[in-house]
mmCIF file of N, CA and C in Angstrom:
data_model
loop_
_atom_site.group_PDB
_atom_site.id
_atom_site.type_symbol
_atom_site.label_atom_id
_atom_site.label_comp_id
_atom_site.label_asym_id
_atom_site.label_seq_id
_atom_site.Cartn_x
_atom_site.Cartn_y
_atom_site.Cartn_z
ATOM 1 N N MET A 1 19.447 -40.849 15.826
ATOM 2 C CA MET A 1 20.207 -39.385 15.681
ATOM 3 C C MET A 1 20.461 -39.160 17.578
ATOM 4 N N SER A 2 20.838 -39.018 18.912
ATOM 5 C CA SER A 2 20.546 -38.561 19.199
ATOM 6 C C SER A 2 19.792 -37.128 20.446
ATOM 7 N N THR A 3 19.915 -38.084 21.535
ATOM 8 C CA THR A 3 18.756 -36.300 21.828
ATOM 9 C C THR A 3 19.430 -35.544 22.045
ATOM 10 N N MET A 4 20.820 -35.814 21.951
ATOM 11 C CA MET A 4 22.184 -34.794 22.462
ATOM 12 C C MET A 4 22.559 -33.502 21.345
ATOM 13 N N SER A 5 22.472 -34.173 20.101
ATOM 14 C CA SER A 5 22.483 -33.895 19.086
ATOM 15 C C SER A 5 21.759 -33.663 18.302
ATOM 16 N N SER A 6 20.181 -33.670 18.627
ATOM 17 C CA SER A 6 19.153 -33.031 18.687
ATOM 18 C C SER A 6 19.183 -32.273 19.173
ATOM 19 N N ASN A 7 19.531 -31.989 20.717
ATOM 20 C CA ASN A 7 19.049 -31.288 21.201
ATOM 21 C C ASN A 7 20.668 -28.944 20.123
ATOM 22 N N THR A 8 21.392 -30.171 20.696
ATOM 23 C CA THR A 8 22.206 -28.817 19.254
ATOM 24 C C THR A 8 21.483 -28.453 18.149
ATOM 25 N N VAL A 9 21.274 -29.358 17.282
ATOM 26 C CA VAL A 9 20.328 -29.050 16.124
ATOM 27 C C VAL A 9 20.185 -28.527 16.192
ATOM 28 N N PHE A 10 18.862 -28.329 17.050
ATOM 29 C CA PHE A 10 17.733 -27.966 17.913
ATOM 30 C C PHE A 10 18.100 -25.913 17.280
ATOM 31 N N LEU A 11 19.265 -25.800 18.968
ATOM 32 C CA LEU A 11 20.513 -24.669 19.690
ATOM 33 C C LEU A 11 20.381 -23.749 18.021
ATOM 34 N N LEU A 12 21.097 -24.975 17.297
ATOM 35 C CA LEU A 12 21.784 -23.556 16.076
ATOM 36 C C LEU A 12 20.820 -23.476 15.299
ATOM 37 N N VAL A 13 19.534 -24.498 14.758
ATOM 38 C CA VAL A 13 19.153 -23.968 14.599
ATOM 39 C C VAL A 13 18.193 -21.993 14.644
ATOM 40 N N THR A 14 18.016 -22.461 15.928
ATOM 41 C CA THR A 14 17.131 -21.282 16.532
ATOM 42 C C THR A 14 17.839 -20.216 16.972
ATOM 43 N N MET A 15 19.883 -20.513 17.417
ATOM 44 C CA MET A 15 20.426 -19.253 17.129
ATOM 45 C C MET A 15 20.316 -18.861 15.770
ATOM 46 N N LEU A 16 20.136 -19.385 15.097
ATOM 47 C CA LEU A 16 20.756 -18.957 13.064
ATOM 48 C C LEU A 16 19.518 -18.011 12.948
ATOM 49 N N LEU A 17 17.977 -18.640 13.092
ATOM 50 C CA LEU A 17 16.635 -17.834 12.937
ATOM 51 C C LEU A 17 16.563 -16.709 13.824
ATOM 52 N N ALA A 18 16.781 -16.836 14.777
ATOM 53 C CA ALA A 18 16.807 -15.930 15.250
ATOM 54 C C ALA A 18 17.887 -13.802 15.292
ATOM 55 N N MET A 19 19.070 -14.775 15.180
ATOM 56 C CA MET A 19 20.135 -13.847 14.552
ATOM 57 C C MET A 19 19.703 -13.128 12.418
ATOM 58 N N ALA A 20 18.884 -14.326 12.019
ATOM 59 C CA ALA A 20 18.462 -13.588 11.132
ATOM 60 C C ALA A 20 16.871 -12.915 11.082
ATOM 61 N N ALA A 21 16.003 -12.759 11.784
ATOM 62 C CA ALA A 21 15.078 -12.073 11.770
ATOM 63 C C ALA A 21 14.845 -11.304 12.940
ATOM 64 N N GLN A 22 15.441 -10.539 12.882
ATOM 65 C CA GLN A 22 16.167 -9.250 14.337
ATOM 66 C C GLN A 22 15.045 -8.801 14.383
ATOM 67 N N CYS A 23 13.805 -8.035 13.396
ATOM 68 C CA CYS A 23 12.449 -7.288 13.222
ATOM 69 C C CYS A 23 12.771 -8.116 12.149
ATOM 70 N N ASN A 24 11.712 -9.488 11.910
ATOM 71 C CA ASN A 24 10.557 -9.938 11.532
ATOM 72 C C ASN A 24 9.284 -8.824 10.414
ATOM 73 N N ALA A 25 8.858 -8.664 9.374
ATOM 74 C CA ALA A 25 8.419 -8.228 8.454
ATOM 75 C C ALA A 25 7.361 -9.907 8.212
ATOM 76 N N ASN A 26 6.892 -10.172 8.182
ATOM 77 C CA ASN A 26 5.675 -11.409 7.506
ATOM 78 C C ASN A 26 6.801 -12.164 8.985
ATOM 79 N N PHE A 27 7.094 -13.691 7.261
ATOM 80 C CA PHE A 27 7.789 -14.254 8.379
ATOM 81 C C PHE A 27 9.238 -15.110 7.061
ATOM 82 N N PHE A 28 9.993 -13.405 6.365
ATOM 83 C CA PHE A 28 10.137 -13.379 6.542
ATOM 84 C C PHE A 28 11.450 -12.710 6.709
ATOM 85 N N PRO A 29 12.581 -11.978 7.171
ATOM 86 C CA PRO A 29 12.949 -11.477 7.604
ATOM 87 C C PRO A 29 13.135 -9.749 6.863
ATOM 88 N N TYR A 30 12.754 -8.635 6.829
ATOM 89 C CA TYR A 30 12.141 -7.759 6.803
ATOM 90 C C TYR A 30 13.690 -7.736 5.481
ATOM 91 N N TYR A 31 14.577 -7.665 5.933
ATOM 92 C CA TYR A 31 16.145 -7.500 4.632
ATOM 93 C C TYR A 31 16.568 -8.320 3.364
ATOM 94 N N PHE A 32 15.328 -9.276 3.516
ATOM 95 C CA PHE A 32 15.736 -10.791 2.297
ATOM 96 C C PHE A 32 15.124 -10.362 1.424
ATOM 97 N N GLY A 33 16.202 -10.446 0.686
ATOM 98 C CA GLY A 33 15.408 -10.259 -0.762
ATOM 99 C C GLY A 33 15.936 -9.486 -2.437
ATOM 100 N N ASP A 34 15.700 -9.037 -2.731
ATOM 101 C CA ASP A 34 15.619 -8.528 -3.475
ATOM 102 C C ASP A 34 15.364 -6.695 -3.288
ATOM 103 N N PHE A 35 17.211 -6.172 -3.888
ATOM 104 C CA PHE A 35 16.978 -4.448 -3.373
ATOM 105 C C PHE A 35 17.466 -3.622 -4.829
ATOM 106 N N LYS A 36 17.386 -2.856 -5.056
ATOM 107 C CA LYS A 36 18.082 -1.627 -5.455
ATOM 108 C C LYS A 36 18.106 -0.479 -5.217
ATOM 109 N N VAL A 37 20.078 0.294 -5.247
ATOM 110 C CA VAL A 37 20.155 1.255 -5.288
ATOM 111 C C VAL A 37 20.310 1.984 -6.182
ATOM 112 N N SER A 38 20.275 2.663 -6.284
ATOM 113 C CA SER A 38 20.332 3.964 -7.232
ATOM 114 C C SER A 38 21.183 5.680 -6.879
ATOM 115 N N ILE A 39 21.873 6.314 -7.685
ATOM 116 C CA ILE A 39 22.536 7.284 -7.067
ATOM 117 C C ILE A 39 22.867 8.013 -8.208
ATOM 118 N N ARG A 40 21.720 9.331 -7.981
ATOM 119 C CA ARG A 40 22.067 10.374 -8.503
ATOM 120 C C ARG A 40 23.092 11.342 -8.132
ATOM 121 N N ASN A 41 23.726 11.890 -9.246
ATOM 122 C CA ASN A 41 24.833 12.832 -9.222
ATOM 123 C C ASN A 41 23.199 14.408 -9.535
ATOM 124 N N GLY A 42 23.761 15.362 -8.356
ATOM 125 C CA GLY A 42 22.909 16.091 -7.761
ATOM 126 C C GLY A 42 23.887 17.147 -7.225
ATOM 127 N N PHE A 43 24.583 17.636 -7.754
ATOM 128 C CA PHE A 43 25.204 18.295 -8.023
ATOM 129 C C PHE A 43 25.487 20.138 -8.696
ATOM 130 N N SER A 44 25.150 20.989 -7.958
ATOM 131 C CA SER A 44 25.282 21.782 -8.828
ATOM 132 C C SER A 44 26.220 22.259 -9.659
ATOM 133 N N GLY A 45 25.614 22.964 -10.979
ATOM 134 C CA GLY A 45 27.111 23.188 -11.967
ATOM 135 C C GLY A 45 27.682 21.844 -12.608
ATOM 136 N N ASN A 46 29.121 22.385 -13.216
ATOM 137 C CA ASN A 46 29.416 20.807 -14.605
ATOM 138 C C ASN A 46 29.877 20.112 -13.633
ATOM 139 N N VAL A 47 30.225 19.401 -12.408
ATOM 140 C CA VAL A 47 30.305 18.496 -11.809
ATOM 141 C C VAL A 47 29.849 17.177 -12.670
ATOM 142 N N LYS A 48 30.956 16.579 -12.480
ATOM 143 C CA LYS A 48 30.911 14.752 -12.334
ATOM 144 C C LYS A 48 31.252 13.676 -11.700
ATOM 145 N N LEU A 49 30.571 12.623 -10.953
ATOM 146 C CA LEU A 49 30.376 12.271 -10.440
ATOM 147 C C LEU A 49 30.809 11.058 -10.606
ATOM 148 N N GLU A 50 31.958 10.648 -9.653
ATOM 149 C CA GLU A 50 32.629 9.301 -9.586
ATOM 150 C C GLU A 50 31.827 7.845 -8.765
ATOM 151 N N VAL A 51 31.553 6.706 -8.908
ATOM 152 C CA VAL A 51 31.473 6.345 -7.831
ATOM 153 C C VAL A 51 31.553 5.430 -9.127
ATOM 154 N N ASN A 52 32.534 4.173 -7.254
ATOM 155 C CA ASN A 52 32.333 3.510 -7.559
ATOM 156 C C ASN A 52 32.086 1.724 -6.073
ATOM 157 N N CYS A 53 31.259 1.244 -5.741
ATOM 158 C CA CYS A 53 30.051 0.650 -5.218
ATOM 159 C C CYS A 53 30.949 -0.982 -4.958
ATOM 160 N N THR A 54 31.146 -1.728 -3.611
ATOM 161 C CA THR A 54 30.579 -2.741 -3.970
ATOM 162 C C THR A 54 31.006 -3.321 -2.612
ATOM 163 N N SER A 55 30.808 -4.537 -1.796
ATOM 164 C CA SER A 55 30.355 -5.483 -1.110
ATOM 165 C C SER A 55 31.209 -6.216 -0.758
ATOM 166 N N PHE A 56 31.035 -7.452 -0.391
ATOM 167 C CA PHE A 56 32.533 -8.329 0.637
ATOM 168 C C PHE A 56 32.959 -9.210 -1.025
ATOM 169 N N ASP A 57 32.168 -9.822 -2.204
ATOM 170 C CA ASP A 57 32.406 -10.810 -3.328
ATOM 171 C C ASP A 57 32.250 -9.408 -4.476
ATOM 172 N N ASP A 58 31.963 -8.202 -4.355
ATOM 173 C CA ASP A 58 31.207 -8.036 -5.937
ATOM 174 C C ASP A 58 32.036 -6.088 -5.890
ATOM 175 N N ASP A 59 32.668 -5.713 -6.691
ATOM 176 C CA ASP A 59 33.322 -4.411 -7.287
ATOM 177 C C ASP A 59 32.964 -4.402 -8.369
ATOM 178 N N LEU A 60 32.015 -3.208 -8.533
ATOM 179 C CA LEU A 60 30.406 -2.858 -9.837
ATOM 180 C C LEU A 60 31.782 -1.688 -10.785
ATOM 181 N N GLY A 61 32.892 -1.143 -10.576
ATOM 182 C CA GLY A 61 33.833 -0.539 -10.935
ATOM 183 C C GLY A 61 33.412 0.802 -11.347
ATOM 184 N N ARG A 62 33.823 1.446 -11.853
ATOM 185 C CA ARG A 62 33.848 2.466 -11.426
ATOM 186 C C ARG A 62 33.034 3.265 -12.699
ATOM 187 N N HIS A 63 32.351 4.016 -12.136
ATOM 188 C CA HIS A 63 31.526 4.906 -13.219
ATOM 189 C C HIS A 63 31.277 6.200 -12.838
ATOM 190 N N TRP A 64 31.391 7.430 -14.029
ATOM 191 C CA TRP A 64 31.137 7.981 -14.262
ATOM 192 C C TRP A 64 29.543 8.740 -14.498
ATOM 193 N N LEU A 65 29.432 10.394 -13.895
ATOM 194 C CA LEU A 65 27.915 11.286 -14.407
ATOM 195 C C LEU A 65 28.111 12.103 -13.838
ATOM 196 N N ARG A 66 27.153 12.911 -14.842
ATOM 197 C CA ARG A 66 26.813 14.341 -14.447
ATOM 198 C C ARG A 66 26.689 14.664 -14.398
ATOM 199 N N LYS A 67 26.050 16.153 -14.022
ATOM 200 C CA LYS A 67 24.753 16.344 -13.666
ATOM 201 C C LYS A 67 23.346 15.941 -13.385
ATOM 202 N N GLY A 68 23.261 15.331 -12.826
ATOM 203 C CA GLY A 68 21.614 15.066 -13.330
ATOM 204 C C GLY A 68 21.327 13.845 -13.134
ATOM 205 N N GLU A 69 22.196 12.165 -14.031
ATOM 206 C CA GLU A 69 22.330 11.830 -14.354
ATOM 207 C C GLU A 69 22.745 10.308 -13.322
ATOM 208 N N THR A 70 21.235 9.454 -13.607
ATOM 209 C CA THR A 70 21.919 8.191 -12.496
ATOM 210 C C THR A 70 21.915 6.576 -13.145
ATOM 211 N N TYR A 71 23.450 6.707 -11.747
ATOM 212 C CA TYR A 71 24.126 4.916 -11.628
ATOM 213 C C TYR A 71 22.895 3.866 -10.835
ATOM 214 N N SER A 72 22.471 3.079 -11.675
ATOM 215 C CA SER A 72 21.918 1.447 -10.598
ATOM 216 C C SER A 72 22.319 0.928 -10.643
ATOM 217 N N PHE A 73 22.049 -0.389 -9.543
ATOM 218 C CA PHE A 73 22.542 -1.794 -9.703
ATOM 219 C C PHE A 73 21.817 -2.382 -8.075
ATOM 220 N N SER A 74 21.600 -3.844 -8.520
ATOM 221 C CA SER A 74 20.345 -4.749 -7.548
ATOM 222 C C SER A 74 21.037 -5.755 -7.870
ATOM 223 N N PHE A 75 20.242 -6.765 -5.773
ATOM 224 C CA PHE A 75 20.624 -7.569 -6.348
ATOM 225 C C PHE A 75 20.291 -8.492 -4.577
ATOM 226 N N HIS A 76 20.935 -9.367 -4.123
ATOM 227 C CA HIS A 76 19.973 -10.809 -3.240
ATOM 228 C C HIS A 76 20.635 -10.282 -2.218
ATOM 229 N N THR A 77 20.050 -9.423 -1.534
ATOM 230 C CA THR A 77 20.415 -10.024 0.262
ATOM 231 C C THR A 77 20.735 -11.575 0.482
ATOM 232 N N ASP A 78 21.491 -11.733 1.552
ATOM 233 C CA ASP A 78 21.766 -13.576 2.254
ATOM 234 C C ASP A 78 21.479 -12.923 3.792
ATOM 235 N N ILE A 79 20.362 -14.506 4.078
ATOM 236 C CA ILE A 79 19.993 -14.796 5.187
ATOM 237 C C ILE A 79 20.038 -13.741 6.030
ATOM 238 N N LEU A 80 21.421 -14.016 6.077
ATOM 239 C CA LEU A 80 22.073 -13.696 7.423
ATOM 240 C C LEU A 80 22.361 -12.189 7.584
ATOM 241 N N GLY A 81 21.605 -11.288 6.507
ATOM 242 C CA GLY A 81 21.786 -9.553 6.528
ATOM 243 C C GLY A 81 23.371 -9.465 6.783
ATOM 244 N N THR A 82 24.437 -9.539 6.230
ATOM 245 C CA THR A 82 25.762 -8.848 6.441
ATOM 246 C C THR A 82 25.458 -8.451 5.411
ATOM 247 N N THR A 83 24.965 -7.704 4.195
ATOM 248 C CA THR A 83 25.276 -6.924 3.081
ATOM 249 C C THR A 83 24.929 -6.474 3.178
ATOM 250 N N THR A 84 26.060 -5.030 2.607
ATOM 251 C CA THR A 84 26.598 -4.314 2.566
ATOM 252 C C THR A 84 27.373 -3.083 1.254
ATOM 253 N N TRP A 85 26.596 -2.172 0.735
ATOM 254 C CA TRP A 85 27.417 -1.742 -0.032
ATOM 255 C C TRP A 85 28.406 -0.392 0.279
ATOM 256 N N ASP A 86 29.257 -0.757 -0.243
ATOM 257 C CA ASP A 86 30.222 0.909 0.210
ATOM 258 C C ASP A 86 30.275 1.330 -0.967
ATOM 259 N N CYS A 87 30.765 2.291 -1.503
ATOM 260 C CA CYS A 87 30.891 3.191 -2.221
ATOM 261 C C CYS A 87 31.854 3.865 -2.518
ATOM 262 N N ARG A 88 32.457 4.426 -2.928
ATOM 263 C CA ARG A 88 34.063 5.601 -2.802
ATOM 264 C C ARG A 88 32.483 6.524 -3.808
ATOM 265 N N LEU A 89 33.590 7.707 -3.237
ATOM 266 C CA LEU A 89 32.317 8.933 -3.932
ATOM 267 C C LEU A 89 33.725 10.319 -4.817
ATOM 268 N N ALA A 90 33.964 10.388 -5.127
ATOM 269 C CA ALA A 90 34.557 10.986 -6.034
ATOM 270 C C ALA A 90 34.257 12.411 -7.215
ATOM 271 N N THR A 91 34.408 13.385 -6.664
ATOM 272 C CA THR A 91 34.376 14.526 -8.277
ATOM 273 C C THR A 91 35.650 14.243 -9.512
ATOM 274 N N GLN A 92 35.810 15.064 -10.813
ATOM 275 C CA GLN A 92 36.576 15.007 -10.964
ATOM 276 C C GLN A 92 37.691 15.800 -10.630
ATOM 277 N N ASP A 93 37.537 16.310 -9.087
ATOM 278 C CA ASP A 93 38.820 17.427 -8.685
ATOM 279 C C ASP A 93 39.389 16.696 -7.809
ATOM 280 N N ALA A 94 38.101 15.905 -6.815
ATOM 281 C CA ALA A 94 38.972 15.899 -5.268
ATOM 282 C C ALA A 94 37.683 14.663 -4.868
ATOM 283 N N PRO A 95 38.596 13.673 -4.622
ATOM 284 C CA PRO A 95 37.622 12.858 -3.569
ATOM 285 C C PRO A 95 37.226 13.207 -2.027
ATOM 286 N N LEU A 96 35.765 12.370 -2.570
ATOM 287 C CA LEU A 96 34.816 12.816 -1.456
ATOM 288 C C LEU A 96 34.504 11.543 -0.452
ATOM 289 N N GLY A 97 35.188 10.285 -0.400
ATOM 290 C CA GLY A 97 35.197 9.880 0.587
ATOM 291 C C GLY A 97 34.479 8.241 0.686
ATOM 292 N N THR A 98 34.745 7.288 1.305
ATOM 293 C CA THR A 98 33.453 5.727 1.486
ATOM 294 C C THR A 98 32.101 6.122 1.957
ATOM 295 N N SER A 99 30.729 5.638 0.952
ATOM 296 C CA SER A 99 29.950 5.624 1.325
ATOM 297 C C SER A 99 29.032 5.042 2.199
ATOM 298 N N GLN A 100 28.989 3.489 3.020
ATOM 299 C CA GLN A 100 27.843 2.970 3.461
ATOM 300 C C GLN A 100 26.465 3.488 2.686
ATOM 301 N N LEU A 101 26.064 2.454 2.093
ATOM 302 C CA LEU A 101 24.841 2.972 0.879
ATOM 303 C C LEU A 101 23.973 2.186 0.999
ATOM 304 N N PHE A 102 23.999 0.572 1.045
ATOM 305 C CA PHE A 102 23.038 0.102 1.581
ATOM 306 C C PHE A 102 23.470 -0.901 3.087
ATOM 307 N N LYS A 103 23.112 -0.707 4.227
ATOM 308 C CA LYS A 103 22.799 -1.891 5.054
ATOM 309 C C LYS A 103 21.364 -2.842 5.002
ATOM 310 N N CYS A 104 22.006 -3.855 5.869
ATOM 311 C CA CYS A 104 20.585 -4.961 6.262
ATOM 312 C C CYS A 104 20.412 -3.942 8.230
ATOM 313 N N ASP A 105 19.215 -3.340 8.424
ATOM 314 C CA ASP A 105 19.504 -2.199 9.345
ATOM 315 C C ASP A 105 17.689 -1.851 9.245
ATOM 316 N N TYR A 106 16.838 -2.435 9.759
ATOM 317 C CA TYR A 106 15.823 -2.072 9.821
ATOM 318 C C TYR A 106 15.114 -0.393 9.688
ATOM 319 N N ASP A 107 15.967 1.074 10.853
ATOM 320 C CA ASP A 107 15.306 1.808 10.473
ATOM 321 C C ASP A 107 16.273 2.441 9.067
ATOM 322 N N PHE A 108 17.042 1.860 8.130
ATOM 323 C CA PHE A 108 17.880 2.551 7.480
ATOM 324 C C PHE A 108 16.956 1.731 6.040
ATOM 325 N N LEU A 109 16.820 0.921 5.566
ATOM 326 C CA LEU A 109 15.497 0.581 5.174
ATOM 327 C C LEU A 109 14.375 0.634 4.667
ATOM 328 N N LYS A 110 13.530 0.085 6.298
ATOM 329 C CA LYS A 110 12.753 1.479 5.786
ATOM 330 C C LYS A 110 12.218 2.562 5.356
ATOM 331 N N LYS A 111 13.822 3.037 4.648
ATOM 332 C CA LYS A 111 13.722 4.968 4.797
ATOM 333 C C LYS A 111 13.365 4.779 2.908
ATOM 334 N N CYS A 112 13.850 3.294 2.814
ATOM 335 C CA CYS A 112 14.188 2.628 1.167
ATOM 336 C C CYS A 112 13.202 1.700 0.765
ATOM 337 N N ASP A 113 11.502 2.012 1.219
ATOM 338 C CA ASP A 113 11.004 1.841 2.358
ATOM 339 C C ASP A 113 10.798 -1.018 1.670
ATOM 340 N N PHE A 114 11.931 -0.823 2.250
ATOM 341 C CA PHE A 114 12.247 -1.892 1.805
ATOM 342 C C PHE A 114 12.836 -2.753 0.916
ATOM 343 N N ARG A 115 13.210 -1.707 -0.709
ATOM 344 C CA ARG A 115 13.213 -2.242 -1.630
ATOM 345 C C ARG A 115 13.773 -1.399 -2.383
ATOM 346 N N GLU A 116 14.453 -0.302 -2.365
ATOM 347 C CA GLU A 116 14.684 0.638 -3.209
ATOM 348 C C GLU A 116 15.411 2.251 -2.702
ATOM 349 N N CYS A 117 17.115 1.790 -2.372
ATOM 350 C CA CYS A 117 16.865 3.505 -1.911
ATOM 351 C C CYS A 117 17.620 4.634 -2.635
ATOM 352 N N LYS A 118 17.192 5.233 -2.847
ATOM 353 C CA LYS A 118 17.547 6.412 -3.954
ATOM 354 C C LYS A 118 18.704 7.527 -3.164
ATOM 355 N N TRP A 119 20.038 7.595 -3.586
ATOM 356 C CA TRP A 119 20.307 8.241 -3.148
ATOM 357 C C TRP A 119 20.295 9.618 -3.924
ATOM 358 N N ASP A 120 21.322 10.494 -3.726
ATOM 359 C CA ASP A 120 20.777 11.866 -4.136
ATOM 360 C C ASP A 120 22.231 13.145 -3.537
ATOM 361 N N VAL A 121 23.503 13.020 -4.164
ATOM 362 C CA VAL A 121 24.252 12.716 -4.326
ATOM 363 C C VAL A 121 24.657 14.845 -4.528
ATOM 364 N N ARG A 122 25.324 15.093 -3.624
ATOM 365 C CA ARG A 122 24.518 16.876 -3.615
ATOM 366 C C ARG A 122 25.954 18.244 -3.234
ATOM 367 N N ASP A 123 26.345 18.770 -3.862
ATOM 368 C CA ASP A 123 27.533 19.452 -2.543
ATOM 369 C C ASP A 123 27.773 19.843 -1.887
ATOM 370 N N ASP A 124 27.054 19.426 -0.305
ATOM 371 C CA ASP A 124 27.073 19.483 0.596
ATOM 372 C C ASP A 124 27.699 18.184 1.944
ATOM 373 N N THR A 125 26.109 17.518 0.465
ATOM 374 C CA THR A 125 26.599 15.652 1.302
ATOM 375 C C THR A 125 26.030 14.293 0.101
ATOM 376 N N GLU A 126 24.989 13.386 0.979
ATOM 377 C CA GLU A 126 24.632 12.471 0.454
ATOM 378 C C GLU A 126 22.597 12.237 0.964
ATOM 379 N N TYR A 127 21.971 12.829 0.114
ATOM 380 C CA TYR A 127 21.061 12.928 0.925
ATOM 381 C C TYR A 127 19.613 10.994 0.676
ATOM 382 N N LEU A 128 18.897 10.602 1.389
ATOM 383 C CA LEU A 128 18.776 9.577 0.619
ATOM 384 C C LEU A 128 17.001 10.117 1.049
ATOM 385 N N LEU A 129 16.453 9.340 -0.041
ATOM 386 C CA LEU A 129 15.095 9.192 0.402
ATOM 387 C C LEU A 129 14.487 8.916 0.486
ATOM 388 N N ASP A 130 13.415 9.533 1.840
ATOM 389 C CA ASP A 130 12.748 8.376 2.949
ATOM 390 C C ASP A 130 11.178 8.641 1.534
ATOM 391 N N ILE A 131 11.435 6.986 1.126
ATOM 392 C CA ILE A 131 10.208 7.203 0.623
ATOM 393 C C ILE A 131 8.572 6.909 1.024
ATOM 394 N N PRO A 132 8.346 6.662 2.221
ATOM 395 C CA PRO A 132 7.177 6.948 3.055
ATOM 396 C C PRO A 132 6.735 7.352 3.933
ATOM 397 N N GLN A 133 7.811 9.204 3.782
ATOM 398 C CA GLN A 133 7.788 10.307 3.541
ATOM 399 C C GLN A 133 7.733 11.137 2.381
ATOM 400 N N ASN A 134 8.791 10.614 1.142
ATOM 401 C CA ASN A 134 8.538 10.961 0.333
ATOM 402 C C ASN A 134 9.201 13.007 -0.019
ATOM 403 N N LYS A 135 10.049 11.830 1.553
ATOM 404 C CA LYS A 135 11.413 13.382 0.625
ATOM 405 C C LYS A 135 12.965 13.081 1.289
ATOM 406 N N TYR A 136 13.475 13.683 0.428
ATOM 407 C CA TYR A 136 15.344 13.452 0.243
ATOM 408 C C TYR A 136 15.700 14.465 1.933
ATOM 409 N N VAL A 137 16.155 13.446 2.625
ATOM 410 C CA VAL A 137 16.600 13.372 4.054
ATOM 411 C C VAL A 137 18.489 13.636 4.237
ATOM 412 N N ARG A 138 18.745 14.835 4.636
ATOM 413 C CA ARG A 138 20.755 14.570 4.860
ATOM 414 C C ARG A 138 20.610 13.449 5.267
ATOM 415 N N TRP A 139 21.567 12.683 5.315
ATOM 416 C CA TRP A 139 21.251 11.718 5.709
ATOM 417 C C TRP A 139 23.506 11.765 6.518
ATOM 418 N N ALA A 140 23.588 11.476 8.390
ATOM 419 C CA ALA A 140 23.961 11.628 8.844
ATOM 420 C C ALA A 140 24.568 10.036 9.053
ATOM 421 N N HIS A 141 26.119 9.557 8.317
ATOM 422 C CA HIS A 141 26.968 8.203 8.591
ATOM 423 C C HIS A 141 26.508 7.825 10.099
ATOM 424 N N THR A 142 27.080 6.738 9.985
ATOM 425 C CA THR A 142 27.310 6.374 11.756
ATOM 426 C C THR A 142 28.282 4.520 11.103
#
């Protein structure tokens, strides 16, 4: 392999590793591995919650949750940190919109303790369990 080719390959590998390891936990990027997302119907009253989660290449279908019920799914993130899960939420009466309930972002995943994102959908909005703080926080989607 020529020096030019070797340098190009080295530069490409270095760029990919830098992109994948924006914030490094041990050797592997903090977002690489197995994760779980749980969504609980925390509405007051007898309100059914519809959940339909999709990623770039998966659609988990529609799931109806009664008050207090939880829907969970597990997945493995990609090495480049582009995995997201968007979930369309609705009640039996009205759509609530689409929320991004998983993303490969350090501050977000820190709240999930880098393993499980636990959501509680309530009357006013979604709440994410900040596992290290052991309390639900009102989530402002950005």
